[in-house]
XYZ file of C-alpha atoms in Angstrom:
368
model
C -24.286 -23.227 -27.046
C -25.456 -19.736 -26.087
C -22.936 -17.462 -24.432
C -23.599 -14.428 -22.274
C -21.141 -11.814 -21.084
C -21.054 -8.453 -19.346
C -18.199 -5.935 -19.137
C -15.884 -6.350 -16.159
C -16.421 -3.771 -13.424
C -12.795 -3.981 -12.323
C -9.730 -4.693 -14.461
C -7.868 -7.953 -14.246
C -5.126 -7.706 -11.586
C -1.597 -7.082 -12.844
C 0.283 -8.064 -9.691
C -0.069 -9.973 -6.445
C -1.731 -13.225 -5.449
C -4.343 -14.666 -3.124
C -1.715 -14.945 -0.386
C -1.585 -11.136 -0.242
C -5.182 -10.971 1.009
C -4.163 -12.364 4.401
C -1.464 -9.732 4.900
C -3.598 -6.895 3.517
C -6.459 -7.645 5.917
C -4.172 -7.842 8.941
C -2.497 -4.550 8.055
C -5.600 -2.591 7.051
C -8.123 -3.965 9.563
C -6.281 -6.003 12.210
C -9.287 -6.355 14.508
C -11.832 -7.175 11.791
C -13.558 -10.487 12.466
C -12.985 -12.804 9.519
C -14.192 -16.114 10.918
C -16.394 -17.703 13.543
C -14.608 -20.907 14.528
C -16.400 -23.743 16.261
C -14.745 -24.717 19.556
C -15.878 -26.856 22.504
C -16.967 -23.598 24.161
C -19.029 -22.508 21.143
C -18.316 -20.166 18.257
C -15.127 -18.135 18.708
C -14.237 -15.158 16.523
C -10.950 -15.064 14.600
C -9.594 -11.625 13.731
C -7.626 -10.679 10.638
C -4.478 -10.582 12.774
C -5.233 -13.961 14.310
C -5.854 -15.527 10.906
C -2.571 -14.175 9.536
C -0.713 -15.575 12.537
C -2.207 -19.041 12.045
C -1.782 -19.044 8.258
C 1.855 -18.016 8.459
C 2.593 -20.548 11.198
C 1.272 -23.432 9.060
C 3.014 -22.011 5.979
C 6.319 -21.970 7.857
C 5.763 -25.594 8.782
C 5.205 -26.486 5.139
C 8.378 -24.655 4.143
C 10.346 -26.401 6.887
C 8.949 -29.730 5.643
C 10.489 -29.077 2.227
C 7.478 -27.735 0.305
C 8.848 -25.661 -2.575
C 7.108 -22.993 -4.669
C 4.903 -24.670 -7.259
C 4.659 -27.964 -5.363
C 1.231 -29.585 -5.307
C -0.298 -30.175 -1.869
C -3.484 -32.233 -1.540
C -6.270 -31.162 0.828
C -8.911 -33.729 1.782
C -11.437 -32.624 4.373
C -14.982 -31.588 5.033
C -15.802 -27.886 4.974
C -14.301 -26.542 8.198
C -12.172 -23.653 9.390
C -8.975 -25.656 8.951
C -9.736 -26.142 5.239
C -9.548 -22.399 4.645
C -6.563 -22.056 6.981
C -4.564 -24.700 5.096
C -5.646 -23.376 1.697
C -4.196 -19.932 2.396
C -1.140 -21.436 4.098
C -0.369 -23.446 0.957
C -0.599 -20.273 -1.133
C 1.531 -18.373 1.376
C 4.214 -21.057 0.976
C 4.020 -20.503 -2.787
C 2.522 -23.923 -3.440
C -0.600 -25.171 -5.237
C -3.694 -26.590 -3.509
C -5.202 -29.798 -4.886
C -8.659 -30.339 -3.304
C -9.881 -33.906 -2.825
C -13.534 -34.567 -1.986
C -13.722 -36.089 1.493
C -16.141 -38.713 0.137
C -13.724 -39.869 -2.589
C -12.927 -43.540 -3.014
C -9.403 -44.898 -2.703
C -9.185 -45.149 -6.482
C -10.221 -41.506 -6.922
C -7.815 -40.312 -4.230
C -4.988 -42.272 -5.788
C -5.708 -40.913 -9.258
C -5.926 -37.260 -8.169
C -2.776 -37.337 -6.048
C -0.828 -39.228 -8.715
C -2.023 -37.142 -11.654
C -1.259 -33.872 -9.860
C 2.080 -35.216 -8.540
C 1.179 -34.054 -5.035
C 4.174 -34.124 -2.685
C 2.095 -33.783 0.499
C -1.466 -34.253 1.688
C -3.434 -32.676 4.516
C -6.362 -34.911 5.447
C -9.055 -34.620 8.077
C -9.409 -37.872 9.990
C -8.331 -41.481 10.476
C -10.790 -42.696 7.850
C -9.109 -40.538 5.234
C -5.684 -41.719 6.389
C -6.759 -45.325 5.865
C -7.931 -44.548 2.322
C -4.604 -42.922 1.485
C -2.688 -45.901 2.858
C -4.551 -48.166 0.438
C -2.992 -46.334 -2.512
C 0.218 -45.014 -0.940
C 2.400 -47.515 -2.822
C 1.305 -45.978 -6.106
C 2.195 -42.427 -5.050
C 5.985 -42.129 -5.271
C 5.837 -38.312 -5.236
C 3.886 -38.197 -1.959
C 6.468 -37.514 0.772
C 4.309 -36.572 3.751
C 0.763 -36.602 5.102
C -0.714 -34.502 7.902
C -3.916 -35.209 9.852
C -6.040 -32.309 11.047
C -7.789 -34.309 13.761
C -4.446 -35.831 14.765
C -3.039 -32.423 15.692
C -0.527 -32.274 12.861
C -1.281 -28.635 12.009
C -0.101 -27.602 15.466
C 2.997 -29.781 15.070
C 3.654 -28.254 11.648
C 3.433 -24.797 13.187
C 5.919 -25.792 15.887
C 8.442 -27.236 13.453
C 8.347 -24.128 11.275
C 9.458 -21.753 14.010
C 12.936 -21.394 12.549
C 11.684 -20.254 9.130
C 12.200 -16.471 9.012
C 9.525 -13.961 8.076
C 11.699 -12.938 5.156
C 11.301 -16.382 3.557
C 7.503 -16.153 3.549
C 7.650 -12.554 2.347
C 9.934 -13.591 -0.501
C 7.623 -16.413 -1.542
C 4.595 -14.102 -1.513
C 6.460 -11.451 -3.492
C 7.499 -14.022 -6.096
C 3.904 -14.992 -6.866
C 2.267 -13.316 -9.857
C -1.365 -13.441 -11.045
C -0.700 -16.034 -13.721
C 0.907 -18.508 -11.306
C -1.083 -21.655 -10.651
C -3.223 -21.464 -7.497
C -5.132 -24.745 -7.557
C -5.976 -27.826 -9.588
C -9.617 -28.817 -9.112
C -10.570 -32.271 -10.297
C -14.052 -32.480 -11.712
C -15.745 -35.469 -13.243
C -15.975 -35.249 -17.012
C -18.662 -36.847 -19.127
C -16.406 -39.871 -19.603
C -13.299 -41.345 -18.048
C -11.428 -40.246 -14.962
C -11.764 -36.831 -13.308
C -10.005 -34.036 -15.170
C -7.767 -31.536 -13.400
C -8.824 -27.942 -14.067
C -5.873 -25.599 -13.544
C -6.876 -22.212 -12.095
C -4.497 -19.312 -11.548
C -4.442 -16.633 -8.887
C -5.697 -14.263 -11.599
C -8.701 -16.523 -12.288
C -9.790 -16.245 -8.667
C -8.933 -12.587 -8.139
C -10.600 -11.343 -11.337
C -13.770 -13.309 -10.575
C -13.933 -12.454 -6.875
C -13.135 -8.760 -7.212
C -15.901 -8.332 -9.794
C -18.443 -10.400 -7.863
C -17.927 -8.302 -4.732
C -18.072 -5.101 -6.775
C -21.298 -6.267 -8.447
C -22.951 -7.310 -5.164
C -21.932 -4.821 -2.447
C -25.334 -5.235 -0.757
C -24.322 -8.840 -0.076
C -20.593 -8.645 0.626
C -20.074 -5.073 1.818
C -23.136 -4.665 4.037
C -22.394 -3.786 7.676
C -22.203 -6.988 9.686
C -22.152 -9.203 6.585
C -21.693 -12.856 7.494
C -22.247 -16.280 6.021
C -22.369 -19.952 6.921
C -20.351 -22.033 4.471
C -21.583 -25.609 4.193
C -21.018 -26.603 0.560
C -17.864 -28.675 -0.128
C -14.797 -26.477 -0.493
C -13.384 -29.044 -2.906
C -15.863 -27.542 -5.403
C -15.074 -24.236 -7.075
C -18.419 -22.632 -6.143
C -17.752 -22.700 -2.399
C -14.092 -21.888 -3.019
C -14.942 -18.657 -4.832
C -17.133 -17.643 -1.897
C -14.320 -18.564 0.529
C -11.922 -16.229 -1.262
C -14.596 -13.567 -1.755
C -15.394 -13.495 1.947
C -11.723 -13.125 2.891
C -11.348 -10.362 0.301
C -14.472 -8.505 1.496
C -13.855 -9.336 5.188
C -17.139 -11.148 5.598
C -17.445 -13.055 8.871
C -17.491 -16.700 7.792
C -18.450 -19.799 9.743
C -17.996 -23.343 8.439
C -20.533 -26.155 8.808
C -18.974 -29.598 8.213
C -22.065 -31.536 9.301
C -25.119 -30.726 7.175
C -27.364 -32.650 9.580
C -26.730 -29.750 12.014
C -27.440 -27.112 9.382
C -30.562 -25.614 10.940
C -28.870 -25.499 14.355
C -25.801 -23.844 12.875
C -27.932 -21.312 10.987
C -29.717 -20.394 14.210
C -26.413 -19.986 16.079
C -24.414 -18.153 13.399
C -27.316 -16.031 12.079
C -25.749 -15.257 8.684
C -26.837 -12.345 6.522
C -26.487 -14.491 3.391
C -25.969 -18.108 2.416
C -24.920 -19.920 -0.728
C -26.255 -23.254 -1.852
C -27.265 -25.331 -4.821
C -30.933 -25.216 -5.883
C -31.626 -28.576 -4.241
C -31.017 -27.051 -0.800
C -33.594 -24.327 -1.410
C -36.016 -26.957 -2.707
C -35.564 -28.935 0.519
C -36.193 -25.851 2.648
C -39.387 -25.118 0.722
C -40.573 -28.740 0.799
C -39.802 -29.018 4.509
C -41.850 -25.922 5.304
C -44.698 -27.210 3.140
C -44.676 -30.606 4.852
C -44.633 -29.073 8.331
C -47.637 -26.958 7.405
C -49.474 -30.052 6.159
C -48.665 -31.917 9.387
C -50.095 -29.012 11.382
C -53.235 -28.958 9.267
C -52.253 -25.690 7.599
C -51.607 -26.876 4.064
C -54.127 -24.483 2.479
C -52.758 -21.529 4.449
C -49.198 -22.341 3.353
C -50.274 -22.666 -0.274
C -51.922 -19.254 -0.072
C -48.816 -17.792 1.571
C -46.574 -19.295 -1.117
C -48.759 -17.977 -3.929
C -48.806 -14.534 -2.314
C -44.990 -14.500 -2.032
C -44.601 -15.486 -5.687
C -47.198 -12.972 -6.877
C -45.583 -10.229 -4.788
C -42.115 -10.951 -6.206
C -43.400 -10.932 -9.770
C -45.165 -7.645 -9.067
C -41.838 -6.157 -7.963
C -40.482 -6.945 -11.428
C -43.504 -5.382 -13.102
C -43.533 -2.238 -10.974
C -45.066 -1.601 -7.563
C -47.298 -4.224 -5.862
C -50.820 -2.987 -5.239
C -52.139 -2.083 -1.798
C -54.175 -5.292 -1.447
C -51.205 -7.496 -2.352
C -48.951 -5.638 0.079
C -51.516 -6.075 2.837
C -51.845 -9.802 2.093
C -48.098 -10.206 2.175
C -47.890 -8.368 5.502
C -50.381 -10.805 7.040
C -48.500 -13.848 5.758
C -45.204 -12.327 6.861
C -46.447 -12.421 10.440
C -47.942 -15.899 10.111
C -45.525 -17.763 7.825
C -42.563 -15.894 6.385
C -41.003 -14.871 9.690
C -40.954 -18.491 10.845
C -39.166 -19.519 7.678
C -36.601 -16.723 7.981
C -36.093 -17.587 11.648
C -35.386 -21.208 10.716
C -32.634 -19.882 8.419
C -31.093 -17.693 11.120
C -33.474 -14.690 11.210
C -30.928 -12.211 9.739
C -30.690 -13.700 6.259
C -31.776 -11.423 3.418
C -29.694 -12.740 0.497
C -29.037 -16.157 -0.982
C -26.566 -17.127 -3.693
C -27.654 -20.099 -5.791
C -25.316 -21.867 -8.181
C -24.255 -25.179 -9.662
C -27.551 -25.694 -11.513
C -30.525 -23.596 -12.678
C -32.762 -22.231 -9.929
C -36.439 -22.625 -10.794
C -38.138 -19.291 -11.457
C -41.041 -20.104 -9.125
C -38.669 -20.982 -6.285
C -36.678 -17.795 -6.788
C -39.849 -15.699 -6.648
C -41.053 -17.572 -3.548
C -37.931 -16.787 -1.536
C -37.805 -13.160 -2.646
C -41.452 -12.764 -1.697
C -40.600 -14.244 1.718
C -37.826 -11.683 2.140
C -34.773 -13.617 0.968
C -33.563 -12.470 -2.445
């Protein structure tokens, strides 16, 4: 195995936890927009103050329900605003989040909740509730379940009204970087999924350095993203935390069949995805061009984008190449960028190797 490393730009944190990010944002930038939340009326902005209010309300409900510091709380849902809300509420209560893929089988759900000794579970819908009921008898530690679509988060918030601010403040203050933040179950090469224990320090050290390394992505004025990868996976989770830390306006897309519509409505400045998503975008554009009888023109545009990107690495693209790219930008590249929301200039690829040709294509199109 080959290993690569670079020096950290920021030191590992010596105090605090992920729960502190919610309070810090509300105190330092109360009106900053942290989220775009889908509602029946469309996308509604959530400020740093509004997010703190909601997080602390759910956290109080968890405390009132008997969740103690260090308790494991399962979270089974598609990627949506409530996922992030509950995640930070669990941390604010001093507990540990245990993500469960929303596509998991009853056997997988039972194993993860039993192995982690989860005392509660927040699930998304009736289908998930039915899966949990199949294995409930084998989960003696599981005391309570809460359905997002059933309105249980609002009921939790109501029942926690008697929990004083001082209790939440004490739980936040008691958390230290080396406390457990989450247990993420990932399939191993053999056997059942293994629980990977990650601390608050693991997340903070990674996120702080990523944001410091990529200020053009996370610190740019008006930075925003559309999160559509599963938050049960650590890749999307790191971005979730990074966006809260950097105060990036984040929208969630639970239904990938609506992805192009959501991109057009949210108009993010950057997205994150696995290489397969970028392959699909490229293949889709290529197929549309072929259907319109423009296959040769698209091939020329793709080759120009790749050649232009490679020339950037080698130095400065020549005048002829720049002129060719300008023509194809008007004919092809703008349409592709528009399909991805028009404002996007950066893309974060992870989870598998991104093909060199594909990376050069997108950079040549204007998306690095």
